[in-house]
Amino acid sequence: DISYNFLSEIKIAVIGGGINGLCTAWLSARKGHAVTLYERDKIMQATSSASSKLLHGGFRYLENAEFRLVREAAKERLFWLKQAPHHTHIMRICIPVYADNHRSGWVIRAG
């Protein structure tokens, strides 16, 4: 009997060096696949370069009681803090609150 592990012999070509292409290439390479990334310009040049690059904790979803999205966003943020600590850091921000604000106090204090 001869058996083959086809998954370890996969060669993957990823087209596009934006966030989706980079993550696909990175995760595939971590699984041991041979990956080639093709990008027409600089990596993360177009949409990715226009991004704020903020990893928020999903607290904005609390306002609409979307607890699943809050949990998912917080898990993703923690993932990136653990997997790429050299590219991520905690940043405190200030949000102005105006007199005619429609959000309740607990939502603002929660973040």
Tab-separated table of C-alpha atoms in Angstrom:
chain	number	residue	atom	x	y	z
A	1	ASP	CA	0.000	0.000	0.000
A	2	ILE	CA	1.314	3.422	-0.975
A	3	SER	CA	-0.317	6.433	0.620
A	4	TYR	CA	0.233	10.069	-0.242
A	5	ASN	CA	-0.267	13.136	1.863
A	6	PHE	CA	-1.503	15.455	-0.860
A	7	LEU	CA	-2.078	18.315	1.575
A	8	SER	CA	1.640	18.662	2.269
A	9	GLU	CA	2.427	18.746	-1.456
A	10	ILE	CA	0.117	21.631	-2.339
A	11	LYS	CA	1.618	24.599	-4.176
A	12	ILE	CA	-0.474	27.734	-3.804
A	13	ALA	CA	-0.402	30.895	-5.916
A	14	VAL	CA	-2.022	33.912	-4.284
A	15	ILE	CA	-2.971	36.826	-6.521
A	16	GLY	CA	-2.975	40.190	-4.758
A	17	GLY	CA	-0.965	41.547	-1.863
A	18	GLY	CA	-3.765	43.229	0.058
A	19	ILE	CA	-4.899	42.124	3.492
A	20	ASN	CA	-6.826	39.123	2.158
A	21	GLY	CA	-4.005	37.930	-0.089
A	22	LEU	CA	-1.370	38.372	2.608
A	23	CYS	CA	-3.422	36.540	5.220
A	24	THR	CA	-4.184	33.710	2.802
A	25	ALA	CA	-0.496	33.375	1.922
A	26	TRP	CA	0.612	33.597	5.559
A	27	LEU	CA	-1.861	31.017	6.861
A	28	SER	CA	-1.109	28.654	3.966
A	29	ALA	CA	2.639	28.928	4.569
A	30	ARG	CA	2.129	28.276	8.288
A	31	LYS	CA	0.409	25.020	7.321
A	32	GLY	CA	3.520	23.990	5.399
A	33	HIS	CA	2.349	24.705	1.861
A	34	ALA	CA	4.608	26.235	-0.786
A	35	VAL	CA	3.202	29.713	-1.435
A	36	THR	CA	3.960	32.270	-4.122
A	37	LEU	CA	2.384	35.722	-3.784
A	38	TYR	CA	1.858	37.804	-6.923
A	39	GLU	CA	1.290	41.554	-6.600
A	40	ARG	CA	1.267	44.097	-9.422
A	41	ASP	CA	2.475	47.010	-7.266
A	42	LYS	CA	3.724	47.323	-3.711
A	43	ILE	CA	2.266	44.992	-1.114
A	44	MET	CA	-0.660	46.595	0.726
A	45	GLN	CA	-0.579	49.533	-1.685
A	46	ALA	CA	-4.233	50.034	-2.639
A	47	THR	CA	-7.116	49.329	-0.274
A	48	SER	CA	-4.896	48.166	2.540
A	49	SER	CA	-2.840	51.359	2.459
A	50	ALA	CA	-6.010	53.467	2.683
A	51	SER	CA	-7.133	51.624	5.816
A	52	SER	CA	-6.930	53.175	9.283
A	53	LYS	CA	-5.194	49.931	10.347
A	54	LEU	CA	-7.071	50.002	13.652
A	55	LEU	CA	-8.010	46.700	15.289
A	56	HIS	CA	-10.993	47.708	17.355
A	57	GLY	CA	-12.526	45.525	20.031
A	58	GLY	CA	-16.008	45.606	18.537
A	59	PHE	CA	-17.541	47.703	21.279
A	60	ARG	CA	-19.509	49.734	18.757
A	61	TYR	CA	-21.677	46.642	18.218
A	62	LEU	CA	-22.813	46.738	21.858
A	63	GLU	CA	-25.115	49.631	21.033
A	64	ASN	CA	-27.255	47.323	18.878
A	65	ALA	CA	-26.849	44.312	21.211
A	66	GLU	CA	-24.822	42.439	18.574
A	67	PHE	CA	-22.891	40.423	21.145
A	68	ARG	CA	-21.671	37.837	18.631
A	69	LEU	CA	-19.932	40.560	16.611
A	70	VAL	CA	-18.406	42.051	19.775
A	71	ARG	CA	-16.969	38.659	20.690
A	72	GLU	CA	-15.722	37.991	17.150
A	73	ALA	CA	-14.016	41.400	16.869
A	74	ALA	CA	-12.391	41.036	20.293
A	75	LYS	CA	-11.105	37.549	19.398
A	76	GLU	CA	-9.646	38.810	16.104
A	77	ARG	CA	-7.949	41.703	17.875
A	78	LEU	CA	-6.425	39.349	20.446
A	79	PHE	CA	-5.301	36.994	17.652
A	80	TRP	CA	-3.327	39.762	15.949
A	81	LEU	CA	-1.877	41.012	19.234
A	82	LYS	CA	-0.542	37.493	19.895
A	83	GLN	CA	0.470	36.519	16.342
A	84	ALA	CA	2.102	39.765	15.251
A	85	PRO	CA	3.100	41.706	18.375
A	86	HIS	CA	5.812	43.516	16.397
A	87	HIS	CA	3.108	44.985	14.121
A	88	THR	CA	0.452	45.719	16.747
A	89	HIS	CA	0.204	47.808	19.868
A	90	ILE	CA	-2.476	49.115	22.193
A	91	MET	CA	-3.405	52.713	21.469
A	92	ARG	CA	-5.600	54.778	23.733
A	93	ILE	CA	-7.985	57.113	21.952
A	94	CYS	CA	-10.291	59.921	23.019
A	95	ILE	CA	-13.787	60.239	21.630
A	96	PRO	CA	-15.485	63.631	21.933
A	97	VAL	CA	-18.967	63.577	23.454
A	98	TYR	CA	-21.258	66.443	22.521
A	99	ALA	CA	-24.306	67.742	24.392
A	100	ASP	CA	-26.687	66.508	21.688
A	101	ASN	CA	-25.188	62.998	21.735
A	102	HIS	CA	-27.818	60.244	21.323
A	103	ARG	CA	-25.747	57.461	22.933
A	104	SER	CA	-26.324	56.530	26.544
A	105	GLY	CA	-23.578	57.026	29.112
A	106	TRP	CA	-22.842	53.313	29.610
A	107	VAL	CA	-22.218	52.854	25.887
A	108	ILE	CA	-19.711	55.708	25.850
A	109	ARG	CA	-17.939	54.473	28.993
A	110	ALA	CA	-17.752	50.920	27.563
A	111	GLY	CA	-15.702	52.210	24.652
